[in-house]
Coordinates of C-alpha atoms in Angstrom, one line a residue:
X1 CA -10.0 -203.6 -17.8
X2 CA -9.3 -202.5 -21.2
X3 CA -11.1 -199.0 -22.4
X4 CA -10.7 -195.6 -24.0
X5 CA -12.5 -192.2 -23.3
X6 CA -15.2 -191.5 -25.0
X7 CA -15.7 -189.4 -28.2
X8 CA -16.5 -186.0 -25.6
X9 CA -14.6 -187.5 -22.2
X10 CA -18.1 -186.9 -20.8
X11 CA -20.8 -188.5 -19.0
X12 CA -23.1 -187.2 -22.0
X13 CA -21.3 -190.3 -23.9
X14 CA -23.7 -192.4 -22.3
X15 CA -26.5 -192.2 -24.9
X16 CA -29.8 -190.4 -23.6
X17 CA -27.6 -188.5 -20.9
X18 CA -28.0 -184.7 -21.3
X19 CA -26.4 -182.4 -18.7
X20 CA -27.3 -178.7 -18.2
X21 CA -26.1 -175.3 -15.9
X22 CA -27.0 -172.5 -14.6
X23 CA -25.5 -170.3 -12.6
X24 CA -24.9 -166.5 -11.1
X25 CA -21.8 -165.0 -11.2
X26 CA -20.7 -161.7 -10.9
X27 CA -17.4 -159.8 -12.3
X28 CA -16.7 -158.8 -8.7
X29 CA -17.3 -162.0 -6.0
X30 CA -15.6 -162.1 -2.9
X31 CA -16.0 -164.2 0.4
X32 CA -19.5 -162.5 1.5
X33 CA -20.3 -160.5 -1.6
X34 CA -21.8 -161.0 -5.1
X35 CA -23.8 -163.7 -7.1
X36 CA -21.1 -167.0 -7.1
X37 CA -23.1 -170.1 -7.0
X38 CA -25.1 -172.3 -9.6
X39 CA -26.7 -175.8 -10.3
X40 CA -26.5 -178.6 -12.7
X41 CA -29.4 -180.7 -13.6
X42 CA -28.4 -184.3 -15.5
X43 CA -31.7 -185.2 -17.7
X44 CA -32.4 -188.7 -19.3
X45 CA -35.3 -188.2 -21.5
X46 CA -37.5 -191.1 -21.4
X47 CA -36.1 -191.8 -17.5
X48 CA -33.7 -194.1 -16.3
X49 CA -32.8 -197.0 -14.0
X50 CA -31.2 -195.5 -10.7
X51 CA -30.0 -196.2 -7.3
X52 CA -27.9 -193.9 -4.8
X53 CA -24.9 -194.4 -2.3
X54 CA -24.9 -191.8 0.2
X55 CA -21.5 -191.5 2.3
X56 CA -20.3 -188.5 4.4
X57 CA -21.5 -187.5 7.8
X58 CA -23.1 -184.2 6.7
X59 CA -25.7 -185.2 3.4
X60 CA -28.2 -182.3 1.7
X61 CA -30.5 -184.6 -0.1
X62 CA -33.7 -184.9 -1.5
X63 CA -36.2 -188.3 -2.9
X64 CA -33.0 -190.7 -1.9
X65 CA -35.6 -193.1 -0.3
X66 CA -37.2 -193.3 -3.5
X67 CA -34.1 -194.8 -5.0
X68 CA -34.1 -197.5 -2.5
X69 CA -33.7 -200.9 -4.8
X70 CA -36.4 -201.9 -2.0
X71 CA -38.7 -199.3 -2.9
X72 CA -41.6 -199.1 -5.9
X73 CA -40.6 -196.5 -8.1
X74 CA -37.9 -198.2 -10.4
X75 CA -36.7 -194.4 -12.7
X76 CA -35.7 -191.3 -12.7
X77 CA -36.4 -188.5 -15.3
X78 CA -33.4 -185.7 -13.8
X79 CA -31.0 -185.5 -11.2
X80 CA -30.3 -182.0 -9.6
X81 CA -26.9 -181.6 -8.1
X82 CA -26.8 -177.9 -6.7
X83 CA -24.8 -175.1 -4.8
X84 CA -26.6 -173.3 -1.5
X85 CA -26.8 -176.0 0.5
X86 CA -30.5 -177.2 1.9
X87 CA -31.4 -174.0 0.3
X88 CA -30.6 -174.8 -3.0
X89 CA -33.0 -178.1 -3.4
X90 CA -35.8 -175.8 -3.9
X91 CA -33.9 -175.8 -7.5
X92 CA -35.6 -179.1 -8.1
X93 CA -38.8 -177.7 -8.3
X94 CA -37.9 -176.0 -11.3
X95 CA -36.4 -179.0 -12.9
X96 CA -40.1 -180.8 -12.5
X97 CA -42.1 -177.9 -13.6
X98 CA -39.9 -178.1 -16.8
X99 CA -39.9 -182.2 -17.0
X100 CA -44.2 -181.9 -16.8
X101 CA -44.5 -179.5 -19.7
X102 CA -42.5 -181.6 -21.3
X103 CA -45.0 -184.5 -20.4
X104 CA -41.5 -186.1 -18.5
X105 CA -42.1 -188.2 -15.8
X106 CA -44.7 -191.1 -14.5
X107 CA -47.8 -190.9 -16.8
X108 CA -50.4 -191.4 -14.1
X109 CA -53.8 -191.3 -16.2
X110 CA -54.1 -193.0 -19.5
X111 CA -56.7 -190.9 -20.7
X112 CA -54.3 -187.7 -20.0
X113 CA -50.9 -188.0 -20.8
X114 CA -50.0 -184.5 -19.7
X115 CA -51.0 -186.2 -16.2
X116 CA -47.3 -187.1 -15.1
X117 CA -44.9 -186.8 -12.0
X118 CA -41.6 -186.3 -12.6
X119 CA -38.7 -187.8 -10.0
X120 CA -36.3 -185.6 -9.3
X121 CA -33.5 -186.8 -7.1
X122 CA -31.0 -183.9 -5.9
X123 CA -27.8 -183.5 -3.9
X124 CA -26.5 -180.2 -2.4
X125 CA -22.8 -179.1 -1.9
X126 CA -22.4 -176.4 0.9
X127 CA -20.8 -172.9 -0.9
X128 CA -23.0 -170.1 1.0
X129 CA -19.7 -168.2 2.2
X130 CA -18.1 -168.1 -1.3
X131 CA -20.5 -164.7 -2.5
X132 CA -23.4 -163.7 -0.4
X133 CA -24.7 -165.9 1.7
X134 CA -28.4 -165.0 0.5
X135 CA -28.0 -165.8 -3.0
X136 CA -28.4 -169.5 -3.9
X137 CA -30.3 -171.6 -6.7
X138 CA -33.8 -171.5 -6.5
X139 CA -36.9 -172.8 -8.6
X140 CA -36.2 -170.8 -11.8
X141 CA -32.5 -171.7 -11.6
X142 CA -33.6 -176.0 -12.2
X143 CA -35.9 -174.4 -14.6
X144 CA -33.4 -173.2 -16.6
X145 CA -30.8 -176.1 -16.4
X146 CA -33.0 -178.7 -17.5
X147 CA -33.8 -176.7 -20.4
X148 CA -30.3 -175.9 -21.5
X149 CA -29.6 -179.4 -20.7
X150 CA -27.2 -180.9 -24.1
X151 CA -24.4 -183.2 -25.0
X152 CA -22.0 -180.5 -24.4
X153 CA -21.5 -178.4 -20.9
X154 CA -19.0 -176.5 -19.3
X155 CA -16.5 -177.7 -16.9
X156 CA -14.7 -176.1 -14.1
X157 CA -16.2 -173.1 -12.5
X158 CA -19.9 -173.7 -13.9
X159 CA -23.1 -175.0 -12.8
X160 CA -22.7 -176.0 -9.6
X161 CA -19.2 -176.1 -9.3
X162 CA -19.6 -172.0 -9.4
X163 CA -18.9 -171.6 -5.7
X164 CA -17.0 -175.2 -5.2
X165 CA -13.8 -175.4 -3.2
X166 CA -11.4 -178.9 -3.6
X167 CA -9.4 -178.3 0.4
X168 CA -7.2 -175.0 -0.4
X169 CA -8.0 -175.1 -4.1
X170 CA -10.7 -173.9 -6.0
X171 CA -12.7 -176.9 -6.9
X172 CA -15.5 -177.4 -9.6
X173 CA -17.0 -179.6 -11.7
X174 CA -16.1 -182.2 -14.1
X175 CA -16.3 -185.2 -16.3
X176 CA -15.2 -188.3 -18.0
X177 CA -15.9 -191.6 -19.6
X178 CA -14.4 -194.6 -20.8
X179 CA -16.1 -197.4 -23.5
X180 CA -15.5 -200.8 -22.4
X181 CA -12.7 -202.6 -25.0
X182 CA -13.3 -206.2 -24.3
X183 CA -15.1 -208.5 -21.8
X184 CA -19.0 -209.4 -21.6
X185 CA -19.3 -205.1 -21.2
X186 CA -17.4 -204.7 -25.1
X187 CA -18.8 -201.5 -26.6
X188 CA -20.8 -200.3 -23.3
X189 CA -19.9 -196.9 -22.0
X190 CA -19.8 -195.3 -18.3
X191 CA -19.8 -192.2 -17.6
X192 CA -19.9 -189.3 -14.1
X193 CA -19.7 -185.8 -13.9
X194 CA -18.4 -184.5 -10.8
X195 CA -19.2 -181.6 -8.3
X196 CA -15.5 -181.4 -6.3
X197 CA -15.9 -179.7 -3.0
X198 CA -14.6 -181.6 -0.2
X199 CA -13.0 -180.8 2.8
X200 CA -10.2 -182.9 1.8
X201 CA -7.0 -182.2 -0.2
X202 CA -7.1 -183.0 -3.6
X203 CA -3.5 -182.9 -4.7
X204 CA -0.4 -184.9 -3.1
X205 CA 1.6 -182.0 -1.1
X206 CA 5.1 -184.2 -2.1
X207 CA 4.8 -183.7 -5.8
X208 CA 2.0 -181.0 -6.8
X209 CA 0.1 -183.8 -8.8
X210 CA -3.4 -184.4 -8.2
X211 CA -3.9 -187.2 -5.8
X212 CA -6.5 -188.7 -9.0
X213 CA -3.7 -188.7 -11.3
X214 CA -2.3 -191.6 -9.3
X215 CA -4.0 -194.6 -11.3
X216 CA -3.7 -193.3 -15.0
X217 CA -0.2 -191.2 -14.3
X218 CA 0.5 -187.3 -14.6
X219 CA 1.2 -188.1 -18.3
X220 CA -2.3 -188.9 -19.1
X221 CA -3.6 -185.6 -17.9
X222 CA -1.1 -183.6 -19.4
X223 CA 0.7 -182.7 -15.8
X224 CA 4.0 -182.6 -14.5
X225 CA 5.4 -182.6 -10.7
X226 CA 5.8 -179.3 -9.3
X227 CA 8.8 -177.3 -9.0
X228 CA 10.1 -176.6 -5.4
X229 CA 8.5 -173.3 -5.7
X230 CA 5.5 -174.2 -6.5
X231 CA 4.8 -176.9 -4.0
X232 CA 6.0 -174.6 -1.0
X233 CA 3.1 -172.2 -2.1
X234 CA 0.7 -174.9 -2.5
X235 CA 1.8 -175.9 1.2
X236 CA 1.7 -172.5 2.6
X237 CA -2.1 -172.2 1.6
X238 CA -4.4 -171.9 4.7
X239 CA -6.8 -174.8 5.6
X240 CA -10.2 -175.1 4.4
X241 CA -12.2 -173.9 7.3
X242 CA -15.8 -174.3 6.0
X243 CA -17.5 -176.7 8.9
X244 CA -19.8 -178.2 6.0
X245 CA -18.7 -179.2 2.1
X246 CA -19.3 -182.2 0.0
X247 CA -18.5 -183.9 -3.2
X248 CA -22.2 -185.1 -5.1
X249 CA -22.2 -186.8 -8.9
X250 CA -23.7 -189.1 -11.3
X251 CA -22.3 -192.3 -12.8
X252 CA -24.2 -193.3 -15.7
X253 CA -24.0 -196.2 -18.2
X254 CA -26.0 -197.1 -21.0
X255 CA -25.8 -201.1 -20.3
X256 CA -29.0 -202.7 -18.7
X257 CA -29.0 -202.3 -15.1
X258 CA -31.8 -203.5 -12.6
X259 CA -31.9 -200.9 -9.5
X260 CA -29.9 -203.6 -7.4
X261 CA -27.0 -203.3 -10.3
X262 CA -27.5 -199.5 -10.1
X263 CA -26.4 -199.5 -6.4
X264 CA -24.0 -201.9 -6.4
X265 CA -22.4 -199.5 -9.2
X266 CA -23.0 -196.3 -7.1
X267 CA -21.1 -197.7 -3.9
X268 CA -17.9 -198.7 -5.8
X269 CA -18.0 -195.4 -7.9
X270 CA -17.0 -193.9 -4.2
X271 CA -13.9 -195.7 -4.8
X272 CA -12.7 -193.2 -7.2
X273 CA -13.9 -190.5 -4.7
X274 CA -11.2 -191.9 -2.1
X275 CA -8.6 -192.3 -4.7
X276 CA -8.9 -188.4 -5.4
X277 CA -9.2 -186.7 -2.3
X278 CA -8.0 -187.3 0.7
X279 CA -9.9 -187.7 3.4
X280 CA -12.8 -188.3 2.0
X281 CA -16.2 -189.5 4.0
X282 CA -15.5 -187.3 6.2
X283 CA -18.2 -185.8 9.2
X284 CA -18.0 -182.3 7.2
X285 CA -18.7 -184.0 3.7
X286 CA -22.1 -184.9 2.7
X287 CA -20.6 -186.8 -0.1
X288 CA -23.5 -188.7 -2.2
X289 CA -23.2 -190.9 -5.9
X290 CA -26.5 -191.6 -7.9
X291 CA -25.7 -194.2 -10.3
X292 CA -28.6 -195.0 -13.3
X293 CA -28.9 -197.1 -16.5
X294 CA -30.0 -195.7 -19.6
X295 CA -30.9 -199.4 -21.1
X296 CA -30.1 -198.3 -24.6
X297 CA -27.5 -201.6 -24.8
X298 CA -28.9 -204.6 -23.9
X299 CA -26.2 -207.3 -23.2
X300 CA -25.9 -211.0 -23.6
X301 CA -26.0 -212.7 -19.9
X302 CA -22.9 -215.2 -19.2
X303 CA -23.8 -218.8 -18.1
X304 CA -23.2 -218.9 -14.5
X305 CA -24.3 -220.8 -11.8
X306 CA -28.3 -220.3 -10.7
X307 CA -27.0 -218.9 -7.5
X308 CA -25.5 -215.6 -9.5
X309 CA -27.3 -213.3 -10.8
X310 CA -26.5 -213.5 -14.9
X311 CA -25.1 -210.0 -15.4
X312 CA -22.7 -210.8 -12.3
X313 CA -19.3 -210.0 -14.6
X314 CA -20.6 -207.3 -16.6
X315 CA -21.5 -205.7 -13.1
X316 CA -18.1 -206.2 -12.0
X317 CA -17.0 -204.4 -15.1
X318 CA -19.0 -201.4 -14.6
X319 CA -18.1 -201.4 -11.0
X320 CA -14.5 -201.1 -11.9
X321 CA -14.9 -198.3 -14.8
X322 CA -16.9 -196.3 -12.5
X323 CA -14.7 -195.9 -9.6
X324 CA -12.2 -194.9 -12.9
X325 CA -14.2 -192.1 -14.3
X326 CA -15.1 -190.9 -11.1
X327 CA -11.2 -190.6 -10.3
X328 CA -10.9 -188.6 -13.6
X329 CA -14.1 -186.4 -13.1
X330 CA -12.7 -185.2 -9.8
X331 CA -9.1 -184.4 -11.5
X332 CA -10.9 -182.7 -14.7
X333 CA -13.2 -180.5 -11.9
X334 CA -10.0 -179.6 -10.6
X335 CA -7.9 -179.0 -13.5
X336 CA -10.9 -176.8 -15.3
X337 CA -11.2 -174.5 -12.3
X338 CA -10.8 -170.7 -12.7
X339 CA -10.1 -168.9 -9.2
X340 CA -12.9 -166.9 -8.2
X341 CA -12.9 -164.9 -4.4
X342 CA -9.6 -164.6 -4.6
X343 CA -9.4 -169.0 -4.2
X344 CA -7.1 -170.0 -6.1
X345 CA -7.2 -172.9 -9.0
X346 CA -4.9 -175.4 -9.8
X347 CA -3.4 -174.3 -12.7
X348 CA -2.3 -170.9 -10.9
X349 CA -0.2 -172.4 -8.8
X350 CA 0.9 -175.1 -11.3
X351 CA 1.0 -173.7 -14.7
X352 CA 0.6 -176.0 -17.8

């Protein structure tokens, strides 16, 4: 498969994607004390084709029935992907009282168009330790994501990477994309952003590299194996006790998807998640994909046999870049983290 990166590197290079934060931090956070958590709310104004793939032992979810190809509801308006555990779905909430007075969602009476339901779709990672326990996103904190909700966003320690831990590293969120060079997908673009916080390692304890640079080389993300040093610090970091974690996300693309397509491109997006972290589907992880369509490029089907479905290769393309960007959303969450509670990020044991 032949691509670049997109013009931002960002899932918001999949036209109609907007992604938005909002979080709590405070100056002085430690493991039980202060404000350390947040939320990020991807919107699609208009709504989009979506599925889900749902694959640790240990999900926080909410309306993934919904997404069901088998089910009746065929879009989405916003997905939430939160800190605070079970608590912190109450976020969505928020995210739909914004999406109504914004008339977003399914008009349900012609002769009142302000008549709508929004769906709202939401993942949780577990961070209740990092800060106090009580503080976690809540109805107000959706509320104000969707609204900041823009092409551009913040990566690393932000939204709801705030409180996110990658094994012994702090962990966060991130993003990539890649436009499609050549093929029957030429000129369509895929895109995930990331919430890193699994149980598993994240970085190969031989070299210092990020397990994720493995595909695309240290080279491409500007990395270099670690020094002796280094490494033996990196090794002599304690385990990651937390009983619960998760990694959540969104791959998005703005080719024509039917919801079948949509999960077919959510399940091998969790390829990228096993190429970056290891283990990964784990019983602690909760680890959950959405995958949705924008429709904004409509592509030419290939003459195949009746018995295939006529998007069959492009699917196989955007299988294949979504398992990529995925990869690189986990190593850019990773990368962009800033140690908070004393956790500490990548780049402070491996400077640049």
């Amino acid at each position: 498969m032949r691509s670049s990166p997109g013009a931002r590197n960002s899932i918001t290079d999949v036209a109609g994607v907007l992604v938005g934060h909002c979080q709590a931090v405070d100056a002085e956070v430690t493991l039980g004390t202060g404000a350390a958590t947040g939320c990020t709310v991807v919107r699609v104004p208009g709504g989009a084709t979506a599925s889900v793939d749902v694959r640790g032992g240990g999900p926080g979810t909410r309306e993934t029935d919904l997404l069901d190809p088998a089910n009746t509801v065929r879009q989405l308006n916003a997905v939430l992907l939160t800190g605070g555990s079970a608590y912190g779905l109450a976020a969505a909430d928020g995210v739909m009282r914004w999406s109504e007075e914004q008339g977003e969602g399914i008009p349900m009476d012609p002769a009142d168009a302000s008549r709508v339901v929004p769906i709202v779709p939401g993942a949780v990672i577990f961070d209740l330790p990092v800060g106090d326990w009580g503080i976690r996103p809540d109805a107000d904190f959706g509320y104000r994501a969707a609204e900041a909700a823009s092409t551009e966003f913040a990566r690393g320690t932000a939204g709801a990477g705030v409180g996110a831990r990658a094994g012994a590293l702090k962990g966060g969120i991130g993003s990539a994309s890649v436009v499609l060079a050549d093929g029957p997908g030429a000129g369509v673009t895929v895109g995930a952003v990331i919430v890193a916080n699994p149980v598993g390692s994240v970085v190969d304890p031989r070299t210092g590299l990020p397990w994720g640079a493995g595909t695309d080389g240290p080279d491409f993300f500007g990395l270099r194996p670690g020094t002796p040093q280094e490494i033996a610090a990196l090794v002599a970091l304690p385990v990651k006790s937390m009983v619960l974690n998760t990694t959540i996300g969104v791959v998005a693309t703005d080719a024509a998807l039917d919801p079948a397509g949509c999960r077919r491109m959510a399940a091998t997006a969790h390829d990228g998640l096993a190429r970056a972290i290891r283990p990964v589907h784990s019983p602690l992880d909760g680890d959950t994909l959405f995958a949705l369509s924008t429709g904004a490029r409509e592509v030419a089907p290939t003459a195949l046999p009746a018995a295939f479905p006529a998007d069959l290769l492009l699917l196989d393309q955007l299988c294949t870049a979504a398992a990529v960007v995925v990869e690189r959303a986990i190593v850019d969450a990773v990368l962009s983290a800033t140690s908070i509670a004393g956790i500490p990020a990548y780049h402070d044991l491996f400077p640049r």
